[in-house]
C-alpha positions as a Markdown table, in Angstrom:
| # | Residue | x | y | z |
|---|---|---|---|---|
| 1 | Met | 0.0 | 0.0 | 0.0 |
| 2 | Met | 1.5 | 3.3 | -1.1 |
| 3 | Ala | 1.6 | 6.2 | 1.5 |
| 4 | Lys | -0.8 | 9.0 | 0.9 |
| 5 | Arg | 0.4 | 12.4 | 0.0 |
| 6 | Phe | -2.1 | 15.0 | 1.2 |
| 7 | Thr | -1.2 | 18.7 | 1.3 |
| 8 | Val | -2.6 | 21.8 | 2.9 |
| 9 | Leu | -3.9 | 22.9 | -0.6 |
| 10 | Asp | -5.7 | 19.6 | -0.9 |
| 11 | Leu | -7.4 | 20.3 | 2.4 |
| 12 | Ile | -8.6 | 23.7 | 1.2 |
| 13 | Asp | -9.8 | 22.3 | -2.2 |
| 14 | Ile | -11.5 | 19.2 | -0.9 |
| 15 | Asp | -15.1 | 19.1 | -2.1 |
| 16 | Leu | -17.4 | 18.8 | 0.9 |
| 17 | Lys | -21.1 | 19.6 | 1.2 |
| 18 | Glu | -23.4 | 21.0 | 3.9 |
| 19 | His | -22.7 | 19.5 | 7.3 |
| 20 | Asn | -19.2 | 18.3 | 6.2 |
| 21 | Ser | -18.0 | 21.6 | 4.7 |
| 22 | Leu | -14.9 | 23.1 | 6.4 |
| 23 | Asn | -15.3 | 26.6 | 5.0 |
| 24 | Leu | -11.5 | 27.1 | 4.8 |
| 25 | His | -9.6 | 29.8 | 3.1 |
| 26 | Cys | -6.0 | 30.9 | 3.2 |
| 27 | Ile | -5.1 | 34.3 | 4.9 |
| 28 | Gly | -1.3 | 34.0 | 5.0 |
| 29 | Gly | 1.7 | 31.9 | 4.3 |
| 30 | Arg | 0.6 | 30.9 | 0.8 |
| 31 | Lys | 4.1 | 29.8 | -0.2 |
| 32 | Gly | 3.7 | 26.8 | 2.2 |
| 33 | Leu | 0.4 | 25.5 | 0.7 |
| 34 | Ala | 2.3 | 22.5 | -0.7 |
| 35 | Arg | 3.3 | 21.4 | 2.8 |
| 36 | Glu | 2.2 | 17.8 | 3.5 |
| 37 | Ile | -0.2 | 16.8 | 6.2 |
| 38 | Gly | 1.3 | 13.5 | 7.4 |
| 39 | Ile | -1.1 | 12.2 | 10.2 |
| 40 | Pro | -4.8 | 12.4 | 10.9 |
| 41 | Asp | -4.7 | 14.4 | 14.1 |
| 42 | Ile | -5.0 | 17.9 | 15.5 |
| 43 | Asn | -3.2 | 19.8 | 18.2 |
| 44 | Arg | -4.2 | 22.8 | 20.3 |
| 45 | Pro | -0.9 | 24.7 | 20.8 |
| 46 | Gly | -1.7 | 26.3 | 24.2 |
| 47 | Leu | 1.2 | 24.7 | 26.0 |
| 48 | Ala | 3.6 | 25.5 | 23.2 |
| 49 | Leu | 2.6 | 29.2 | 23.2 |
| 50 | Ser | 3.4 | 29.3 | 27.0 |
| 51 | Gly | 6.9 | 28.1 | 26.2 |
| 52 | Phe | 6.6 | 24.3 | 26.9 |
| 53 | Tyr | 7.8 | 22.6 | 23.8 |
| 54 | Glu | 8.6 | 19.1 | 25.2 |
| 55 | Ser | 6.5 | 16.6 | 23.4 |
| 56 | Phe | 5.1 | 19.3 | 21.1 |
| 57 | Ala | 3.1 | 17.6 | 18.4 |
| 58 | Ser | 4.5 | 19.8 | 15.6 |
| 59 | Glu | 3.6 | 17.3 | 12.8 |
| 60 | Arg | -0.1 | 17.9 | 13.4 |
| 61 | Ile | -2.4 | 20.6 | 12.2 |
| 62 | Gln | -2.4 | 23.4 | 14.8 |
| 63 | Leu | -5.9 | 24.6 | 15.8 |
| 64 | Phe | -6.4 | 28.1 | 17.3 |
| 65 | Gly | -9.7 | 28.9 | 19.1 |
| 66 | Arg | -10.7 | 31.9 | 21.1 |
| 67 | Gly | -8.5 | 30.9 | 24.1 |
| 68 | Glu | -5.4 | 30.7 | 22.0 |
| 69 | Val | -6.1 | 33.9 | 20.2 |
| 70 | Ala | -6.7 | 35.8 | 23.4 |
| 71 | Tyr | -3.4 | 34.5 | 24.7 |
| 72 | Leu | -1.6 | 35.5 | 21.5 |
| 73 | Arg | -2.9 | 39.1 | 22.0 |
| 74 | Lys | -1.7 | 39.2 | 25.6 |
| 75 | Met | 1.7 | 38.0 | 24.5 |
| 76 | Ser | 1.9 | 40.7 | 21.8 |
| 77 | Glu | 0.9 | 43.4 | 24.3 |
| 78 | Glu | 3.6 | 42.3 | 26.6 |
| 79 | Gly | 6.2 | 42.0 | 23.8 |
| 80 | Lys | 6.7 | 38.3 | 24.3 |
| 81 | Val | 7.2 | 36.9 | 20.8 |
| 82 | Glu | 10.0 | 34.4 | 21.4 |
| 83 | Asn | 7.6 | 31.6 | 22.0 |
| 84 | Ile | 5.9 | 32.3 | 18.7 |
| 85 | Lys | 9.3 | 32.3 | 16.9 |
| 86 | Gln | 10.2 | 29.0 | 18.6 |
| 87 | Met | 6.9 | 27.5 | 17.5 |
| 88 | Phe | 7.5 | 28.2 | 13.9 |
| 89 | Ser | 11.0 | 26.7 | 14.1 |
| 90 | Phe | 9.1 | 23.3 | 14.0 |
| 91 | Pro | 7.8 | 21.9 | 10.7 |
| 92 | Ile | 4.2 | 22.7 | 11.3 |
| 93 | Pro | 1.8 | 21.7 | 8.4 |
| 94 | Cys | -0.5 | 24.7 | 8.9 |
| 95 | Cys | -2.3 | 26.8 | 11.5 |
| 96 | Ile | -6.1 | 27.1 | 11.4 |
| 97 | Phe | -8.1 | 29.9 | 13.2 |
| 98 | Thr | -11.8 | 29.2 | 14.0 |
| 99 | His | -14.7 | 31.7 | 14.5 |
| 100 | Asn | -13.2 | 33.9 | 11.7 |
| 101 | Leu | -10.5 | 35.0 | 14.1 |
| 102 | Thr | -7.3 | 36.6 | 12.9 |
| 103 | Pro | -3.8 | 36.5 | 14.5 |
| 104 | Asp | -1.8 | 39.7 | 15.1 |
| 105 | Arg | 1.0 | 41.1 | 12.9 |
| 106 | Asn | 3.7 | 39.4 | 14.9 |
| 107 | Phe | 2.2 | 36.0 | 14.3 |
| 108 | Phe | 1.6 | 36.8 | 10.6 |
| 109 | Gly | 5.2 | 37.9 | 10.2 |
| 110 | Glu | 6.7 | 34.8 | 11.8 |
| 111 | Ala | 4.4 | 32.6 | 9.7 |
| 112 | Glu | 5.4 | 34.3 | 6.5 |
| 113 | Arg | 9.1 | 33.9 | 7.3 |
| 114 | Ala | 8.6 | 30.2 | 8.1 |
| 115 | Gln | 6.3 | 29.9 | 5.0 |
| 116 | Cys | 3.7 | 28.2 | 7.2 |
| 117 | Pro | 0.1 | 28.5 | 5.8 |
| 118 | Ile | -2.5 | 30.3 | 8.0 |
| 119 | Leu | -6.1 | 29.2 | 7.3 |
| 120 | Gln | -9.3 | 30.6 | 8.6 |
| 121 | Thr | -12.9 | 29.2 | 9.0 |
| 122 | Asp | -16.1 | 30.7 | 10.3 |
| 123 | Leu | -17.0 | 27.5 | 12.2 |
| 124 | Thr | -16.8 | 27.1 | 15.9 |
| 125 | Thr | -13.8 | 25.3 | 17.3 |
| 126 | Thr | -15.8 | 22.3 | 18.5 |
| 127 | Asp | -17.7 | 21.9 | 15.3 |
| 128 | Phe | -14.6 | 22.4 | 13.1 |
| 129 | His | -12.6 | 19.9 | 15.1 |
| 130 | Ala | -15.3 | 17.2 | 14.8 |
| 131 | Arg | -15.6 | 17.7 | 11.0 |
| 132 | Leu | -11.9 | 17.8 | 10.3 |
| 133 | Met | -11.3 | 14.6 | 12.3 |
| 134 | Arg | -13.9 | 12.8 | 10.4 |
| 135 | Ile | -12.4 | 13.9 | 7.1 |
| 136 | Leu | -8.8 | 13.1 | 8.1 |
| 137 | Leu | -9.7 | 9.7 | 9.4 |
| 138 | Asp | -11.5 | 8.9 | 6.1 |
| 139 | Ile | -8.6 | 10.2 | 4.0 |
| 140 | Phe | -5.9 | 8.4 | 5.9 |
| 141 | Ala | -7.9 | 5.2 | 6.5 |
| 142 | Pro | -6.2 | 1.9 | 5.4 |
| 143 | Glu | -7.6 | 0.8 | 2.1 |
| 144 | Arg | -7.5 | -2.0 | -0.5 |
| 145 | Ser | -9.2 | -3.0 | -3.7 |
| 146 | Ile | -11.1 | -6.2 | -4.2 |
| 147 | His | -12.5 | -7.8 | -7.4 |
| 148 | Gly | -16.2 | -8.2 | -6.7 |
| 149 | Val | -19.6 | -6.5 | -6.6 |
| 150 | Leu | -21.0 | -4.5 | -3.7 |
| 151 | Val | -24.8 | -4.2 | -3.4 |
| 152 | Glu | -27.2 | -3.0 | -0.7 |
| 153 | Val | -29.9 | -5.6 | 0.1 |
| 154 | Tyr | -32.5 | -4.6 | 2.7 |
| 155 | Gly | -30.2 | -2.0 | 4.1 |
| 156 | Leu | -27.3 | -4.4 | 4.4 |
| 157 | Gly | -24.0 | -3.9 | 2.5 |
| 158 | Ile | -23.2 | -7.3 | 0.8 |
| 159 | Leu | -19.9 | -7.9 | -1.0 |
| 160 | Ile | -20.3 | -10.6 | -3.6 |
| 161 | Leu | -17.0 | -12.4 | -4.5 |
| 162 | Gly | -16.2 | -15.3 | -6.7 |
| 163 | Asp | -14.1 | -16.5 | -9.7 |
| 164 | Ser | -14.5 | -14.7 | -13.0 |
| 165 | Gly | -17.5 | -15.9 | -14.9 |
| 166 | Val | -19.3 | -17.4 | -11.8 |
| 167 | Gly | -22.2 | -14.9 | -12.2 |
| 168 | Lys | -21.4 | -12.1 | -9.8 |
| 169 | Ser | -22.7 | -9.3 | -12.0 |
| 170 | Glu | -25.7 | -11.2 | -13.2 |
| 171 | Thr | -26.7 | -11.9 | -9.6 |
| 172 | Ala | -26.3 | -8.3 | -8.7 |
| 173 | Leu | -28.3 | -7.3 | -11.8 |
| 174 | Glu | -31.2 | -9.5 | -10.7 |
| 175 | Leu | -31.0 | -8.0 | -7.1 |
| 176 | Ile | -31.2 | -4.5 | -8.6 |
| 177 | Lys | -34.3 | -5.6 | -10.6 |
| 178 | Leu | -35.8 | -6.8 | -7.4 |
| 179 | Gly | -35.5 | -3.3 | -6.0 |
| 180 | His | -32.1 | -3.3 | -4.3 |
| 181 | Arg | -29.1 | -1.0 | -5.0 |
| 182 | Leu | -25.7 | -1.2 | -6.7 |
| 183 | Val | -22.7 | 0.4 | -5.0 |
| 184 | Ala | -19.8 | -0.9 | -7.2 |
| 185 | Asp | -19.2 | -3.5 | -9.9 |
| 186 | Asp | -16.0 | -5.2 | -10.9 |
| 187 | Val | -13.6 | -3.4 | -8.5 |
| 188 | Val | -14.6 | -2.3 | -5.0 |
| 189 | Glu | -12.4 | 0.1 | -3.0 |
| 190 | Ile | -12.6 | -0.7 | 0.7 |
| 191 | Arg | -11.6 | 1.7 | 3.5 |
| 192 | Cys | -11.3 | 0.8 | 7.2 |
| 193 | Val | -12.8 | 3.8 | 9.1 |
| 194 | Ser | -12.6 | 4.2 | 12.9 |
| 195 | Gly | -10.7 | 0.9 | 13.1 |
| 196 | Asn | -13.6 | -1.5 | 12.7 |
| 197 | Ile | -16.0 | -0.1 | 9.9 |
| 198 | Leu | -15.4 | -1.1 | 6.3 |
| 199 | Ile | -16.8 | 1.3 | 3.7 |
| 200 | Gly | -16.9 | 0.2 | 0.1 |
| 201 | Thr | -17.1 | 2.5 | -3.0 |
| 202 | Gly | -16.5 | 2.2 | -6.7 |
| 203 | Ala | -13.0 | 2.5 | -8.0 |
| 204 | Asn | -14.0 | 5.1 | -10.4 |
| 205 | Arg | -17.0 | 7.4 | -9.8 |
| 206 | Ile | -17.6 | 8.0 | -13.5 |
| 207 | Ile | -17.9 | 4.4 | -14.5 |
| 208 | Gly | -18.7 | 3.0 | -11.0 |
| 209 | His | -22.4 | 2.5 | -11.7 |
| 210 | His | -21.9 | 0.7 | -15.0 |
| 211 | Met | -22.0 | -3.1 | -15.3 |
| 212 | Glu | -20.4 | -5.5 | -17.7 |
| 213 | Ile | -22.8 | -8.4 | -18.6 |
| 214 | Arg | -21.3 | -11.1 | -20.8 |
| 215 | Gly | -23.3 | -11.3 | -24.0 |
| 216 | Leu | -24.9 | -7.9 | -23.5 |
| 217 | Gly | -22.0 | -5.6 | -22.9 |
| 218 | Ile | -21.7 | -2.5 | -20.7 |
| 219 | Ile | -25.0 | -1.2 | -19.3 |
| 220 | Asn | -25.7 | 2.0 | -17.3 |
| 221 | Ile | -27.6 | 1.1 | -14.1 |
| 222 | Thr | -28.6 | 4.7 | -13.4 |
| 223 | His | -30.2 | 5.2 | -16.8 |
| 224 | Leu | -31.9 | 1.8 | -16.9 |
| 225 | Phe | -33.3 | 1.6 | -13.3 |
| 226 | Gly | -33.0 | 5.2 | -12.1 |
| 227 | Val | -31.0 | 7.0 | -9.4 |
| 228 | Gly | -32.9 | 5.0 | -6.7 |
| 229 | Ala | -31.0 | 1.9 | -7.8 |
| 230 | Ile | -27.5 | 3.2 | -6.9 |
| 231 | Arg | -25.4 | 4.3 | -3.9 |
| 232 | Asp | -22.0 | 5.9 | -3.9 |
| 233 | Arg | -20.8 | 4.2 | -0.7 |
| 234 | Lys | -22.0 | 1.6 | 1.8 |
| 235 | Gln | -20.7 | -0.2 | 4.9 |
| 236 | Ile | -19.8 | -3.8 | 4.2 |
| 237 | Gln | -21.6 | -6.1 | 6.6 |
| 238 | Leu | -21.7 | -9.4 | 4.9 |
| 239 | Val | -19.5 | -11.3 | 2.4 |
| 240 | Val | -21.1 | -13.8 | -0.1 |
| 241 | Glu | -18.7 | -16.0 | -2.0 |
| 242 | Leu | -20.1 | -17.7 | -5.1 |
| 243 | Glu | -18.5 | -20.9 | -6.3 |
| 244 | Val | -19.3 | -23.5 | -8.9 |
| 245 | Trp | -21.1 | -26.5 | -7.3 |
| 246 | Asp | -18.7 | -29.2 | -6.3 |
| 247 | Ser | -20.4 | -32.6 | -5.8 |
| 248 | Gln | -17.4 | -33.8 | -3.8 |
| 249 | Lys | -17.6 | -31.0 | -1.3 |
| 250 | Thr | -19.8 | -31.1 | 1.8 |
| 251 | Tyr | -21.7 | -27.9 | 2.2 |
| 252 | Asp | -23.1 | -26.5 | 5.4 |
| 253 | Arg | -26.8 | -27.3 | 5.6 |
| 254 | Leu | -27.7 | -26.0 | 9.1 |
| 255 | Gly | -25.7 | -22.8 | 9.3 |
| 256 | Ile | -24.6 | -23.4 | 12.9 |
| 257 | Glu | -20.9 | -22.9 | 12.0 |
| 258 | Glu | -20.3 | -19.3 | 11.3 |
| 259 | Lys | -17.5 | -18.3 | 8.9 |
| 260 | Tyr | -15.7 | -14.9 | 8.7 |
| 261 | Met | -13.4 | -13.1 | 6.3 |
| 262 | Asp | -10.7 | -10.8 | 7.4 |
| 263 | Ile | -10.5 | -7.5 | 5.4 |
| 264 | Leu | -8.1 | -4.9 | 6.7 |
| 265 | Gly | -8.1 | -6.4 | 10.1 |
| 266 | Val | -11.9 | -6.5 | 10.4 |
| 267 | Ser | -13.8 | -9.8 | 10.6 |
| 268 | Ile | -16.9 | -9.8 | 8.4 |
| 269 | Pro | -19.5 | -12.7 | 8.4 |
| 270 | Lys | -19.1 | -14.8 | 5.3 |
| 271 | Leu | -21.3 | -17.2 | 3.4 |
| 272 | Glu | -20.2 | -19.7 | 0.7 |
| 273 | Ile | -23.0 | -20.2 | -1.8 |
| 274 | Pro | -22.6 | -23.0 | -4.4 |
| 275 | Val | -23.9 | -22.1 | -7.9 |
| 276 | Lys | -25.5 | -24.6 | -10.3 |
| 277 | Pro | -28.4 | -24.5 | -12.8 |
| 278 | Gly | -31.8 | -24.3 | -11.1 |
| 279 | Arg | -30.5 | -22.4 | -8.0 |
| 280 | Asn | -32.0 | -18.9 | -7.5 |
| 281 | Val | -29.0 | -17.2 | -6.1 |
| 282 | Pro | -30.5 | -13.7 | -5.8 |
| 283 | Ile | -33.3 | -15.1 | -3.7 |
| 284 | Ile | -30.8 | -16.9 | -1.5 |
| 285 | Ile | -28.8 | -13.6 | -1.0 |
| 286 | Glu | -32.0 | -11.8 | -0.1 |
| 287 | Thr | -32.8 | -14.4 | 2.5 |
| 288 | Ala | -29.2 | -14.3 | 3.8 |
| 289 | Ala | -29.5 | -10.5 | 4.2 |
| 290 | Met | -32.8 | -10.8 | 6.2 |
| 291 | Asn | -31.3 | -13.6 | 8.3 |
| 292 | Glu | -28.2 | -11.5 | 9.0 |
| 293 | Arg | -30.4 | -8.7 | 10.2 |
| 294 | Leu | -32.2 | -11.1 | 12.5 |
| 295 | Lys | -28.8 | -12.2 | 13.9 |
| 296 | Lys | -27.9 | -8.5 | 14.6 |
| 297 | Met | -31.2 | -8.3 | 16.5 |
| 298 | Gly | -30.2 | -11.2 | 18.6 |
| 299 | Tyr | -32.1 | -14.1 | 16.9 |
| 300 | Asn | -30.1 | -16.9 | 15.3 |
| 301 | Ser | -32.4 | -19.3 | 13.4 |
| 302 | Ala | -29.9 | -22.1 | 13.1 |
| 303 | Lys | -28.9 | -22.0 | 16.8 |
| 304 | Glu | -32.6 | -21.8 | 17.8 |
| 305 | Phe | -33.4 | -24.8 | 15.6 |
| 306 | Asn | -30.5 | -26.8 | 17.1 |
| 307 | Lys | -31.6 | -25.9 | 20.6 |
| 308 | Asn | -35.2 | -27.0 | 19.9 |
| 309 | Ile | -34.0 | -30.3 | 18.4 |
| 310 | Leu | -31.9 | -31.0 | 21.5 |
| 311 | Lys | -34.8 | -30.2 | 23.8 |
| 312 | Trp | -37.0 | -32.6 | 21.8 |
| 313 | Ile | -34.4 | -35.4 | 21.9 |
| 314 | Glu | -33.9 | -34.9 | 25.6 |
| 315 | Ser | -37.6 | -35.0 | 26.3 |
| 316 | Asp | -38.1 | -38.0 | 24.0 |
| 317 | Gln | -35.3 | -39.9 | 25.7 |
| 318 | Ala | -36.8 | -39.0 | 29.1 |
| 319 | Arg | -40.2 | -40.4 | 28.1 |
| 320 | Ser | -38.5 | -43.6 | 26.8 |
| 321 | Val | -36.7 | -44.1 | 30.1 |
| 322 | Tyr | -39.9 | -43.5 | 32.1 |
| 323 | Phe | -42.1 | -45.8 | 30.1 |
| 324 | Gly | -39.4 | -48.5 | 29.9 |
| 325 | Gln | -39.3 | -48.9 | 33.6 |
| 326 | Glu | -41.3 | -51.8 | 35.2 |
| 327 | Asp | -43.7 | -51.0 | 37.9 |
| 328 | Ile | -42.3 | -52.1 | 41.3 |
| 329 | Ile | -45.0 | -53.4 | 43.6 |
């Protein structure tokens, strides 16, 4: 996996809408906009401004709220600018001021000399911090690409895997016809967000909602079935692997033994579905999605069935023992 290169200019230019928008613009240090942001974390530099630079997280974005700005003004009034000079001796990616606040001339001057970008937003410090952390965690999340199809069935994100030609796209097409939604076909990009959530998207947004059907060619799902038949991204909650039916293999018929697939360190429930003429695979996947939702609600059909069978056996054996005993007079 290649390391990401994400710069301050990328942060300003990132296209975000409504409740995710950062409302950032540069007010100083433009020569440093190519500086790289290396880690998904933020630092409030109050201790550094007071002169304590041990364990100073200089590699993080430095966030200035009302408290830090008030302290900067007090330092400027008292002529204490050495701490500001010392702060800019570190390789800081950028400084961001919330509430549309602006630093004083001393701060601007040191930032320009160090070519450190100064950004400004009209958001509150708390709101901006929450938005920026979500964005950074998403950008720097571990990722990998998998050959498969990602669909949403009854609100559940299902990743369909299998060898080439086994019928992944055809199965997904039938699911879309049944009213479910396509997220990605052929190549699925997966990101691990917050350490335990897998988010799948199409490898290319322009061609992501097209499908290749052998014998038919490339079809546009949006044009054929409408915008209600697609999604841009979806959490992966179940993996279904399609395989050609093997008469020599013993397949699970009860579902008591649960299998999992490890993707980027996250274990996802996995089903292996054999494919052969006469099997309605889309209906099986629909049922699997409903069954998985039941499991998340605390009801496991296979385990409940097994429990009832054991109770029946125990009760039957108890009756046999009872009626098999001779009356003792």
